[in-house]
Short mmCIF file of C-alpha atoms and ligand atoms in Angstrom, two decimals:
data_model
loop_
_atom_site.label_atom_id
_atom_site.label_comp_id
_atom_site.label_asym_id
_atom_site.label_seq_id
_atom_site.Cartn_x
_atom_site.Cartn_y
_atom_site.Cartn_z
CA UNK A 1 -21.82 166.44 98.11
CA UNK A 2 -20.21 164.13 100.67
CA UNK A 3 -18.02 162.13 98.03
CA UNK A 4 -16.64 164.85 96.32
CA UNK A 5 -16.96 167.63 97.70
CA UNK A 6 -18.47 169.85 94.81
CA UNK A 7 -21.90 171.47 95.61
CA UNK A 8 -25.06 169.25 95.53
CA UNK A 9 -28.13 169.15 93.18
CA UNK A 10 -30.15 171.41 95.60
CA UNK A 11 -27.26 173.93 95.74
CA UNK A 12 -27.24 173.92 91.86
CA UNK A 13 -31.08 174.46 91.77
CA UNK A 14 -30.89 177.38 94.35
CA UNK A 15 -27.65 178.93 92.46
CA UNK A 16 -29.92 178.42 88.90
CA UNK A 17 -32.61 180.03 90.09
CA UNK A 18 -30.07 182.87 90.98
CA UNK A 19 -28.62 183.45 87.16
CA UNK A 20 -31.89 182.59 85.85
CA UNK A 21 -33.17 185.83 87.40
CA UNK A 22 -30.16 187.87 85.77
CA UNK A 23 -30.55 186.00 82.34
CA UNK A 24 -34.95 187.01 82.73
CA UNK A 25 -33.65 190.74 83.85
CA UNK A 26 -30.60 191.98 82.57
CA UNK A 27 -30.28 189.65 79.51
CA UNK A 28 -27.37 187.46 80.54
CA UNK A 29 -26.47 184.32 79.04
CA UNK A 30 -26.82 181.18 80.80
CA UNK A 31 -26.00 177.83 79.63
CA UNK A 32 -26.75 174.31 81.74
CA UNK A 33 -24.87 170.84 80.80
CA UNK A 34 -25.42 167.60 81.88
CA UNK A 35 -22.68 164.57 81.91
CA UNK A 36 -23.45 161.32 82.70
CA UNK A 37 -20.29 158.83 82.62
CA UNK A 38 -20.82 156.07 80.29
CA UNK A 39 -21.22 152.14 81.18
CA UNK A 40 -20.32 153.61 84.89
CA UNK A 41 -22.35 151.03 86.42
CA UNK A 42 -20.31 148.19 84.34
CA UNK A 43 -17.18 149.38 86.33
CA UNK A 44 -19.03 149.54 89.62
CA UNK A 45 -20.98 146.34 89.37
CA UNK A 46 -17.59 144.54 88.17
CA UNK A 47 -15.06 146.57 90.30
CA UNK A 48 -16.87 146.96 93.50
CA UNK A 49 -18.71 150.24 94.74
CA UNK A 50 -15.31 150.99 96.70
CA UNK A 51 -13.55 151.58 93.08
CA UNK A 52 -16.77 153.36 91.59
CA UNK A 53 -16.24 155.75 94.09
CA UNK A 54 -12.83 156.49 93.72
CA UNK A 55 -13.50 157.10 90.10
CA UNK A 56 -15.86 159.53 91.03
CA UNK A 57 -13.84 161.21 92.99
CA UNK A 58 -11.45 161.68 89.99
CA UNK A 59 -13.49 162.51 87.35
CA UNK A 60 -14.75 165.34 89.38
CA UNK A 61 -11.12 166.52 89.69
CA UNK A 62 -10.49 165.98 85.96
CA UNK A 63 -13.88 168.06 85.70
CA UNK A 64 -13.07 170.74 87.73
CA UNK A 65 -9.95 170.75 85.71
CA UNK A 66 -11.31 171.93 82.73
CA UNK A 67 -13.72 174.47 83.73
CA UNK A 68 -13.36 178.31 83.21
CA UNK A 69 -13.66 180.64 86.45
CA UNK A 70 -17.50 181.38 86.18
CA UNK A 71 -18.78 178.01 85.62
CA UNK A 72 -20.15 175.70 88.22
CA UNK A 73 -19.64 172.27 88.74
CA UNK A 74 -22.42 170.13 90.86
CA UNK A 75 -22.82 166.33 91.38
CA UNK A 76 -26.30 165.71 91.20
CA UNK A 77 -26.16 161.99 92.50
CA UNK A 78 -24.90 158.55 90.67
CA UNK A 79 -22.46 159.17 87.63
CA UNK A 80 -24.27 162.68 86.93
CA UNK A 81 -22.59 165.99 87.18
CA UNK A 82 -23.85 169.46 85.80
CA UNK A 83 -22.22 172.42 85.03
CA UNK A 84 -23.77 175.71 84.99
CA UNK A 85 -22.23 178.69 82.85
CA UNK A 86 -23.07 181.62 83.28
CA UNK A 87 -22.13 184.65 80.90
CA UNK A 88 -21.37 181.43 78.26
CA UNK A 89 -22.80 180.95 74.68
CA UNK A 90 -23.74 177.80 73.49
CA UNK A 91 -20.02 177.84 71.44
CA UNK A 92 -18.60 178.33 74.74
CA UNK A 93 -19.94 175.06 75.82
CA UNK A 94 -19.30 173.24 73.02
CA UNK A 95 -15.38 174.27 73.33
CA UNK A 96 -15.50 173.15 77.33
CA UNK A 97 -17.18 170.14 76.09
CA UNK A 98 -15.00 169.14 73.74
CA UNK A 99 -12.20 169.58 76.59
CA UNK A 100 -14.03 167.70 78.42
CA UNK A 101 -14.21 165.00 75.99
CA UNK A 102 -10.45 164.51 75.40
CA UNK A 103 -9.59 164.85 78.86
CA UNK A 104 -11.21 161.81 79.53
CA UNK A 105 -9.70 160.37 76.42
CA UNK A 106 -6.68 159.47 79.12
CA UNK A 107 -7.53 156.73 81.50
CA UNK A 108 -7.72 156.79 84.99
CA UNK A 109 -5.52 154.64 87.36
CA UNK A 110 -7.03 153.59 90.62
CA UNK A 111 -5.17 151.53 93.02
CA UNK A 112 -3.65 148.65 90.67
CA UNK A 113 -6.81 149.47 87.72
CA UNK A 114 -6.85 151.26 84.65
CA UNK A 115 -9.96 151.94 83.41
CA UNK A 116 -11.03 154.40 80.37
CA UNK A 117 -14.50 156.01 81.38
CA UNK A 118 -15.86 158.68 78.79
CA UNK A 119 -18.94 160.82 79.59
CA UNK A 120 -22.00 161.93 77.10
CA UNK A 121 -23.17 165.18 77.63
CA UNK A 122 -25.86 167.83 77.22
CA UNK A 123 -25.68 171.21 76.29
CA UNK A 124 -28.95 173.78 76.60
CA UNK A 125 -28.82 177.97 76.17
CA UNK A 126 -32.01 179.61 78.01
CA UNK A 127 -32.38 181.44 74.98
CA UNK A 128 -35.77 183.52 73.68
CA UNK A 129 -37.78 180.01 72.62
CA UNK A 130 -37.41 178.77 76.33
CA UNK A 131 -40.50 179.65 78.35
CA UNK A 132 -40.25 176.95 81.08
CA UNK A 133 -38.72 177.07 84.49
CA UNK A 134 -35.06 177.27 85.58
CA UNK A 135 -35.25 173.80 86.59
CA UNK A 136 -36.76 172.77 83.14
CA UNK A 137 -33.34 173.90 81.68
CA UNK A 138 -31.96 171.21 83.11
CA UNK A 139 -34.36 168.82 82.44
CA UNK A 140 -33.40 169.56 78.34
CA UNK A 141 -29.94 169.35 79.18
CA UNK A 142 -30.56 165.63 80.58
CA UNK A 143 -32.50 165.36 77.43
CA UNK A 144 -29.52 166.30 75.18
CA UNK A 145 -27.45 164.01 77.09
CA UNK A 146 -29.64 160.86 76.61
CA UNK A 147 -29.19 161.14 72.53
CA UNK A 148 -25.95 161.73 73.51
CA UNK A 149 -25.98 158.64 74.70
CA UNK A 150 -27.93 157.09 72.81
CA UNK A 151 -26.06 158.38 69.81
CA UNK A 152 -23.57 156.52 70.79
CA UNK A 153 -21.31 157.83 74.06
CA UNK A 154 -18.54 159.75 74.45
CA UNK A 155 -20.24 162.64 72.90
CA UNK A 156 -22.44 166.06 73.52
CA UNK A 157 -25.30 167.02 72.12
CA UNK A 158 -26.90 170.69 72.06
CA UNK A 159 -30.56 170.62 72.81
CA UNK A 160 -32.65 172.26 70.11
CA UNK A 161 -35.90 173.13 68.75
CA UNK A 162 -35.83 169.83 66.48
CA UNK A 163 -35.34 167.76 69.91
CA UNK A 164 -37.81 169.56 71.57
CA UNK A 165 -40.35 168.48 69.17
CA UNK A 166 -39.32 164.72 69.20
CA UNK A 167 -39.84 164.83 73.06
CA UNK A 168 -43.25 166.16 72.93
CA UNK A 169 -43.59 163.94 69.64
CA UNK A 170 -42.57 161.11 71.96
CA UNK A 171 -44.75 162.14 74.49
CA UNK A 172 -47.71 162.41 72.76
CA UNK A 173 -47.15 158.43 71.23
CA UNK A 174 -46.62 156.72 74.63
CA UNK A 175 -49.92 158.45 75.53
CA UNK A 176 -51.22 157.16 72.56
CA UNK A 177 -50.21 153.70 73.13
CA UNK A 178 -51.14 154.23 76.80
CA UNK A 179 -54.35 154.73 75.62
CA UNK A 180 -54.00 151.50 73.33
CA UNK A 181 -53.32 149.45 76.03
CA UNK A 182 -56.69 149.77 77.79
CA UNK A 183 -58.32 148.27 74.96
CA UNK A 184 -58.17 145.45 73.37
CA UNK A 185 -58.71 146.06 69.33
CA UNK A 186 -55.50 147.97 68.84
CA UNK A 187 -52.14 146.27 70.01
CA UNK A 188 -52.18 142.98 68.91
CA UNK A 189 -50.24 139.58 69.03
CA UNK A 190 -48.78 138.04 65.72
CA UNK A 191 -47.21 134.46 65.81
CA UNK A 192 -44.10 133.35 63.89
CA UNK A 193 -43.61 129.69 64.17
CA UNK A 194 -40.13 128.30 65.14
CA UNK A 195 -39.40 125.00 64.15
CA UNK A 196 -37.19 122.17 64.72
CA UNK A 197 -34.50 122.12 61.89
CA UNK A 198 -34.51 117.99 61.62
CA UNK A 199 -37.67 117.27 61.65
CA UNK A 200 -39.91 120.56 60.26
CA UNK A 201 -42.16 120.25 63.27
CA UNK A 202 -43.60 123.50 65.07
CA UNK A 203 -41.74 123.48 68.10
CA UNK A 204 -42.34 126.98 70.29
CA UNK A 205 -44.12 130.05 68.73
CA UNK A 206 -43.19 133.48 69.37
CA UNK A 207 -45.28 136.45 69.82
CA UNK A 208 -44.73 139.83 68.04
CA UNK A 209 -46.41 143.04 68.56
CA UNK A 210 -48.74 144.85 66.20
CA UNK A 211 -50.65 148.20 66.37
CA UNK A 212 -53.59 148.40 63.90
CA UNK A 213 -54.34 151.95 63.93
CA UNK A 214 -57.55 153.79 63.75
CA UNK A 215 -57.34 154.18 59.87
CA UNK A 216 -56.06 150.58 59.16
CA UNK A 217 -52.26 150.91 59.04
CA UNK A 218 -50.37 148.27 61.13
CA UNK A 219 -47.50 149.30 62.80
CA UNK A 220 -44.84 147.34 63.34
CA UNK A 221 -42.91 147.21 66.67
CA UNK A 222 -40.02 149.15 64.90
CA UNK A 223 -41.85 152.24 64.16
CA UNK A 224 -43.35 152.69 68.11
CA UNK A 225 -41.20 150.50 70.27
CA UNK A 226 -37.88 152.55 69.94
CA UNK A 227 -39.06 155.54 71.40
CA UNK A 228 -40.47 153.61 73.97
CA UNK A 229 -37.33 152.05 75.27
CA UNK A 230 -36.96 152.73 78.98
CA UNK A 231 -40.50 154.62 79.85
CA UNK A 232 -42.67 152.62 82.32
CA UNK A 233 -45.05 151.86 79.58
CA UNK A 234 -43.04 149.57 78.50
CA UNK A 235 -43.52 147.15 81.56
CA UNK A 236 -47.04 148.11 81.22
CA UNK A 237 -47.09 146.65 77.42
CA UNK A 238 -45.22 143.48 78.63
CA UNK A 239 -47.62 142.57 81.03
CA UNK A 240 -50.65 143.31 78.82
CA UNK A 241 -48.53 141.16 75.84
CA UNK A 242 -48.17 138.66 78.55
CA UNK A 243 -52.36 138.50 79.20
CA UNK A 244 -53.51 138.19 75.78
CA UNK A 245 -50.99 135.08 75.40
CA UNK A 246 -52.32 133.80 78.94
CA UNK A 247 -55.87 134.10 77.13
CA UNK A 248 -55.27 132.25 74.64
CA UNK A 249 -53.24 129.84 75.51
CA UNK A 250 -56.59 129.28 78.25
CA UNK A 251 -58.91 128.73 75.78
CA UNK A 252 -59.97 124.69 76.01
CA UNK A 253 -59.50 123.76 72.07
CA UNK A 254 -55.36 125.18 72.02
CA UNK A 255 -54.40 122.82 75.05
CA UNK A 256 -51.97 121.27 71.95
CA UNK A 257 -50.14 124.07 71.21
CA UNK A 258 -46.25 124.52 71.96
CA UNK A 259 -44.92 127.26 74.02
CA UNK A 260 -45.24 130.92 73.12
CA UNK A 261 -42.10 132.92 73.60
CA UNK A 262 -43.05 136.41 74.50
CA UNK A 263 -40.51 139.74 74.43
CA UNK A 264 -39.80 141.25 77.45
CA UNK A 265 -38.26 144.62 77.63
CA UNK A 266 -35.50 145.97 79.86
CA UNK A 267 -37.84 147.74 81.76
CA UNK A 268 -39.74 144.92 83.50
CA UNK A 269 -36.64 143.21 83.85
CA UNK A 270 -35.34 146.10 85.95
CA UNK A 271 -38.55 145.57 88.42
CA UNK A 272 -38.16 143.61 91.68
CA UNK A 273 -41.97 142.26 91.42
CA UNK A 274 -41.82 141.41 87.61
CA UNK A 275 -41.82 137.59 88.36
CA UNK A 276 -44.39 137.85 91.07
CA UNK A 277 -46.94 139.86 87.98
CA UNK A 278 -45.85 137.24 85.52
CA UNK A 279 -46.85 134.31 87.96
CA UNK A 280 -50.16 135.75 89.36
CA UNK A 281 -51.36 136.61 85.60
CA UNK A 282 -50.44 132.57 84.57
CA UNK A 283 -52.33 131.55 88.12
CA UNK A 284 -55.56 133.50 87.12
CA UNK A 285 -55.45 132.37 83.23
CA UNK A 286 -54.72 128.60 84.83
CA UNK A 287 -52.04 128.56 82.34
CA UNK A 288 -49.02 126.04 83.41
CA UNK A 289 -45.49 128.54 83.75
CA UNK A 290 -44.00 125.75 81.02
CA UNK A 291 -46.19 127.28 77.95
CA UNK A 292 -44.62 130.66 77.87
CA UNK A 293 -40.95 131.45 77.37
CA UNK A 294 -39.69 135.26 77.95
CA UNK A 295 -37.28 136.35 75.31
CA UNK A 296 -34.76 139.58 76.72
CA UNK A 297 -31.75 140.67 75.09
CA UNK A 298 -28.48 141.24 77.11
CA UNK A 299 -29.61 144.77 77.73
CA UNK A 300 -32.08 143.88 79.72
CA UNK A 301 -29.44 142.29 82.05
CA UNK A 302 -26.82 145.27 81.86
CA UNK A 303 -29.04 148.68 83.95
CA UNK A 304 -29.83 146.64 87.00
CA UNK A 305 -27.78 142.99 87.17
CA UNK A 306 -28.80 142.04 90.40
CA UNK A 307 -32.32 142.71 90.13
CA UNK A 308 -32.69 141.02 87.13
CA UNK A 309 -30.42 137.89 88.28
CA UNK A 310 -33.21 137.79 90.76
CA UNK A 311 -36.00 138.01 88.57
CA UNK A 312 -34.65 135.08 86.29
CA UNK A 313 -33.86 133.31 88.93
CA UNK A 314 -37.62 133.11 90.18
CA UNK A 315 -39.04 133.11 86.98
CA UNK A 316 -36.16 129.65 86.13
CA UNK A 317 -37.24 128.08 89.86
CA UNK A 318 -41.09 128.30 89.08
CA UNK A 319 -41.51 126.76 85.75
CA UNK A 320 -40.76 129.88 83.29
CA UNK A 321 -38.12 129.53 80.45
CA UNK A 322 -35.97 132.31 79.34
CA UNK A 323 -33.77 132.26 76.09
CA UNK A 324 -31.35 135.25 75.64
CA UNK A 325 -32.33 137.27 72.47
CA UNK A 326 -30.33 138.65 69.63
CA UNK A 327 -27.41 136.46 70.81
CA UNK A 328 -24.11 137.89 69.46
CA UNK A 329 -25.19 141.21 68.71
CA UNK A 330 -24.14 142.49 72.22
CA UNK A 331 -20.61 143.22 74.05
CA UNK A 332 -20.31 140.48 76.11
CA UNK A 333 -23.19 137.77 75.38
CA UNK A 334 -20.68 134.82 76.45
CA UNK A 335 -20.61 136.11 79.97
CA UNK A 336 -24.14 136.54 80.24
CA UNK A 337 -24.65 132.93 79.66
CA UNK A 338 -22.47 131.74 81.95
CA UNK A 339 -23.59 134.14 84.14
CA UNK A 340 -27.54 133.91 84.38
CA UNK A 341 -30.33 130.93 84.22
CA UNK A 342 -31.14 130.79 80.78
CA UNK A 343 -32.56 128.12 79.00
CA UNK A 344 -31.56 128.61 75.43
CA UNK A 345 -30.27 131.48 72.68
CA UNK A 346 -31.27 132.89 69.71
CA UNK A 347 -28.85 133.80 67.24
CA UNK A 348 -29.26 136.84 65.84
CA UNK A 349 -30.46 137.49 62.40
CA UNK A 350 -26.94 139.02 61.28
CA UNK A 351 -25.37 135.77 61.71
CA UNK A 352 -28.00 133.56 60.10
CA UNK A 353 -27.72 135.80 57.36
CA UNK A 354 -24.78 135.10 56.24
CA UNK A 355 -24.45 131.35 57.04
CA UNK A 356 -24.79 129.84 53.22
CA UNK A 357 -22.36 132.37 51.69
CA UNK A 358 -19.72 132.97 54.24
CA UNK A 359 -17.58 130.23 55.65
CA UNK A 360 -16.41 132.31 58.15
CA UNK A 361 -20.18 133.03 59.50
CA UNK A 362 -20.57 129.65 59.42
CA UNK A 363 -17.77 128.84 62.04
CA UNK A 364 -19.17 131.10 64.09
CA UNK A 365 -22.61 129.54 64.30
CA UNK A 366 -21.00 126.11 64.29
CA UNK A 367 -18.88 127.59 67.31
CA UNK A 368 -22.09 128.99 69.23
CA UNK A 369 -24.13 125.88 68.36
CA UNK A 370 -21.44 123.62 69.90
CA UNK A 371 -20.89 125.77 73.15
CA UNK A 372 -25.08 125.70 73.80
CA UNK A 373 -24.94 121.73 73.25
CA UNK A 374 -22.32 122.02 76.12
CA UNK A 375 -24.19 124.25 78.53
CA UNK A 376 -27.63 121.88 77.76
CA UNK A 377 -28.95 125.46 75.96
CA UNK A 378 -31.52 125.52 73.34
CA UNK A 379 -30.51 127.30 70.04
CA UNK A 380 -32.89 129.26 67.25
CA UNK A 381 -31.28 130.54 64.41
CA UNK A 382 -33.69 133.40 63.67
CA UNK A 383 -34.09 135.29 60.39
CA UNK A 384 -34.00 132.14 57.86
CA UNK A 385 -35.06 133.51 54.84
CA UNK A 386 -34.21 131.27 52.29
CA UNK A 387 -33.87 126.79 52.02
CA UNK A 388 -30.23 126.97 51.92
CA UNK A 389 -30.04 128.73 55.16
CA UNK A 390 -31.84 125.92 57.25
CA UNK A 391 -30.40 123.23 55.40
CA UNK A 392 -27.00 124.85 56.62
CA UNK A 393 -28.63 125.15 59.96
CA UNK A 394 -29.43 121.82 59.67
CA UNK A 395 -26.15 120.50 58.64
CA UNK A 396 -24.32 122.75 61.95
CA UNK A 397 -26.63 120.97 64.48
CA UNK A 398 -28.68 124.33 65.21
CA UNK A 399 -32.22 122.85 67.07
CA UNK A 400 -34.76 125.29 66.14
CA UNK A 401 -35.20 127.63 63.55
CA UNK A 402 -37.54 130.67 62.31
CA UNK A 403 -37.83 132.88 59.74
CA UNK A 404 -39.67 134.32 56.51
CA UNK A 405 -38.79 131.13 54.38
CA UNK A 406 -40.37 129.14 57.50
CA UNK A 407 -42.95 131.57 58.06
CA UNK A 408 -43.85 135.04 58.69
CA UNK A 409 -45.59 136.77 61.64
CA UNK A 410 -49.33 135.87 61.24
CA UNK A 411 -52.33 136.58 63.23
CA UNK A 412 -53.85 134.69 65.04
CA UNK A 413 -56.85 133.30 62.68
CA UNK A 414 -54.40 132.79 59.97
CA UNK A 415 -52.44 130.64 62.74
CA UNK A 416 -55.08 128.07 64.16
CA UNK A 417 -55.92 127.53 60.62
CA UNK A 418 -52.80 126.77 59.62
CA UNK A 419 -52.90 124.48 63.01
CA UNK A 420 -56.27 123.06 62.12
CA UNK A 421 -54.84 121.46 58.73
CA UNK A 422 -52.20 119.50 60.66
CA UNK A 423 -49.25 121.72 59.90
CA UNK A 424 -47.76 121.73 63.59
CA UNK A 425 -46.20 117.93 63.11
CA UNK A 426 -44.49 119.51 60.09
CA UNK A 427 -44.52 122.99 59.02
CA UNK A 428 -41.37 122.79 56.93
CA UNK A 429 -40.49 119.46 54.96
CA UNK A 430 -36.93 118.17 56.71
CA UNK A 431 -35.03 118.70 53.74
CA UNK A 432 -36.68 120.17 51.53
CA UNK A 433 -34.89 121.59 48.86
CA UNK A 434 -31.61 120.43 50.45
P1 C2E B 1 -36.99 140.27 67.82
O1 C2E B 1 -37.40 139.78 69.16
O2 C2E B 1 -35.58 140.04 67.40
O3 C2E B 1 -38.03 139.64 66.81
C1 C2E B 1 -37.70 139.17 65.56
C2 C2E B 1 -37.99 140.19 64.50
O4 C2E B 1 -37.49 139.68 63.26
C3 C2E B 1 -39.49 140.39 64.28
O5 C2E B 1 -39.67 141.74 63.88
C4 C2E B 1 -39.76 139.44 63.11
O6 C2E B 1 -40.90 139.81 62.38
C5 C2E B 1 -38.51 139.62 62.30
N1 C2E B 1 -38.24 138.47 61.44
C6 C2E B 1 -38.68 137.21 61.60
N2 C2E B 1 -38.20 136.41 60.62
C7 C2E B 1 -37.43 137.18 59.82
C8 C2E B 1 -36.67 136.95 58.64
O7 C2E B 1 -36.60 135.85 58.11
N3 C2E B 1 -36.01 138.00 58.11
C9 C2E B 1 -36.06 139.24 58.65
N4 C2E B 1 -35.38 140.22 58.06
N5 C2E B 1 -36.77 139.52 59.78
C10 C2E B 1 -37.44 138.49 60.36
P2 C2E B 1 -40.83 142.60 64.49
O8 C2E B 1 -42.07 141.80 64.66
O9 C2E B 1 -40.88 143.84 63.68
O10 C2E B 1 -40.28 142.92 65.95
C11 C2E B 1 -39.16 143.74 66.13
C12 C2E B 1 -38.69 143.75 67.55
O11 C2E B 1 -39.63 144.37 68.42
C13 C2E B 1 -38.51 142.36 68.12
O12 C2E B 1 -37.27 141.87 67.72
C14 C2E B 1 -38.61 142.61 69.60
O13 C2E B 1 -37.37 143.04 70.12
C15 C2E B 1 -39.58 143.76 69.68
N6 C2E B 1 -40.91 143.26 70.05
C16 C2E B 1 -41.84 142.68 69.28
N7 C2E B 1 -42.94 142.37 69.98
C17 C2E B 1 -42.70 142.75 71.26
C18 C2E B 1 -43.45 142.69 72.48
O14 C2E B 1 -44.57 142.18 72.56
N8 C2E B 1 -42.86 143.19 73.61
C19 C2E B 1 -41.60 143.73 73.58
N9 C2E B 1 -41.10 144.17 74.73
N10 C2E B 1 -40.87 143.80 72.46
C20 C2E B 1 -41.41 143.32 71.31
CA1 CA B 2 -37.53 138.05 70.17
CA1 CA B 3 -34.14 138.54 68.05
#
């Protein structure tokens, strides 16, 4: 590898292939792990690829530093490294892991920076109940290292049987929902009205998944969406979420209806022709760019910044709204909306929660409401559940609002009745039970 000098991913393959012959023949042990340094592409995107590099440069030598004689040390490309171990247990690894954890417990200082940088990582044994190809062991190992990461960072996980099963568990569901998404009976749109605060009238409308199943459960997007996060279906569901709000909102007799805000995953966000999809669907529906609103949470913005500054910014310049989701539940919301071309925030559930009860909630919404009146942003307060809530929304100067107490997720029968008996000019009374 021409950065750092340690062998390649090739090299690593060929030398794997090597022990994995002497693990199949003479019974040797042979353990693979996988790091991955955490929020790497924070420091890179904010400190320049220049300083990126030089931290790769050292983490390989604090690394290198920790490793026993017979282990190997590879960068396979990015932030990832592996390390392969032969004539190691899996205890063996855990110990070098945990070494390798603390070492990079100490920053590192590059040029006048100091920046921390822990890794996740993930451990596999070729052991009896592996029957798949040397290069599939390190496959697992990336496997182990995504819960890792997902767990939470700065950790390592050893890849099991149990994890094994959730992968092909989670394999089998996004073919499921693959399957799903070529028809049009199973996933389904549910609206939740939002509403403006002052007056009770139905302002925007936002769109939430369901999956009726073949024996008449509904799923909700909590119990198939997780294990979705990331996979290219997930652009594929956006886009098909995206067409069944385009049909509707085609149809001649809902010409009245407000905007529908749809969810749009960090995956499609991530994809340089997103904008151009989302604009050809709207041009064959005939459907004007100012009746949908995307919805994406900060994550969306934090794997690939530049492509999806892009994408907002072409979505923003032809006609399409975006409001930044689950405001305040991220690590740096503030700088996202100064940073990118949204029109408007919702405030996450956890805040509205506690509005009537805690004072100190309270000055945080007031806070957030006041900054978005500043920056000409649009605020829902989402998860009202009770009157006291919205009448303290009310009283803060938050614009929009939606939640159980306003109304829950309906489909879409239930909704154009409610629209046909002249609820849209006032869904909630203004101050009712203030
Ligand atoms: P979200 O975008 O934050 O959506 C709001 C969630 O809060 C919805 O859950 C909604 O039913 C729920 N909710 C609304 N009012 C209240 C309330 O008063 N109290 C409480 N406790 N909850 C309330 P849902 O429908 O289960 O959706 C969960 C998440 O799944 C959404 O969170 C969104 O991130 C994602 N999602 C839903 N539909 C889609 C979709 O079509 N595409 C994508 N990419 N993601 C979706
Ligand atoms: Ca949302
Ligand atoms: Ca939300």
């Amino acid at each position: 590898d021409a950065l750092t000098g340690l062998p390649n991913r090739r090299y690593l393959l060929e030398r794997l292939g090597a022990e994995w012959t002497r693990h199949r023949d003479a019974g040797q042990q042979l353990v693979v792990m996988f790091l991955d340094l955490d929020r790497f592409k924070v420091v890179n995107d904010s400190l320049g690829h220049h300083f990126g590099d030089q931290l790769l440069v050292s983490a390989a030598t604090r690394l290198r530093d920790c490793l026993a004689d017979k282990c190997m040390l590879a960068r396979l490309g990015g932030d990832e490294f592996a390390i392969l171990s032969a004539e190691a247990s899996v205890e063996d690894a855990i110990e070098l892991a945990e070494r390798i954890l603390s070492a990079f417990d100490v920053p590192f200082s590059i040029g006048d920076h100091v920046v921390f940088s822990s890794c996740s990582i993930g451990i596999v044994s070729a052991d009896d109940d592996f029957h798949g190809e040397p290069a599939d062991l390190l496959r697992d190992a990336d496997t182990a290292m995504y819960r890792a990461k997902n767990g939470g960072r700065d950790s390592y996980v050893v890849f099991n049987q149990e994890l094994r099963r959730q992968v092909s568990d989670q394999m089998q569901q996004e073919g499921s929902l693959r399957a799903a998404l070529k028809k049009d009976d199973e996933l389904v749109p549910f609206f939740q009205p939002i509403v403006c605060t002052a007056t009770g009238r139905l302002t925007a409308l936002e769109a939430l998944i369901r999956w009726r199943q073949p024996d008449g459960r509904v799923l909700t997007p909590g119990e198939f969406l997780p294990a979705m996060e990331g996979l290219r279906v997930m652009g594929r569901l956006d886009l098909y979420m995206l067409n069944r709000i385009a049909v509707i909102l085609a149809q001649p007799g809902l010409a009245g209806w407000p905007p529908v805000h749809v969810n749009c995953s960090s995956y499609s966000m991530t994809r340089e022709d997103f904008a151009d999809d989302v604009f050809a669907l709207l041009q064959q529906h005939g459907v004007a760019p100012s009746r949908i609103c995307l919805e994406l949470t900060e994550g969306a913005l934090i794997a690939e910044p530049e492509i999806a500054r892009r994408t907002m910014q072409r979505l923003a310049d032809n006609g399409v709204s975006v409001v930044l989701d689950d405001f305040g539940t991220g690590f740096s919301s503030l700088s996202y909306v100064h940073e990118y071309r949204f029109s408007g925030l919702k405030v996450d559930k956890s805040f509205t929660f506690g509005l009537s009860s805690n004072p100190r909630t309270r000055a945080i919404v007031r806070a957030i409401v006041r900054m978005a009146e500043s920056l000409d942003l649009r605020v829902v307060a989402e998860g009202v559940e009770d009157a006291m809530t919205l009448a303290a929304l009310r009283e803060i100067g938050a614009g929009q609002a939606q939640g159980y107490y306003i109304a829950k997720p309906m489909p879409l029968a239930a909704l154009v009745e409610a629209l046909d008996s002249g609820k849209a000019t006032q869904w909630v009374a203004p101050s009712e039970k203030m």
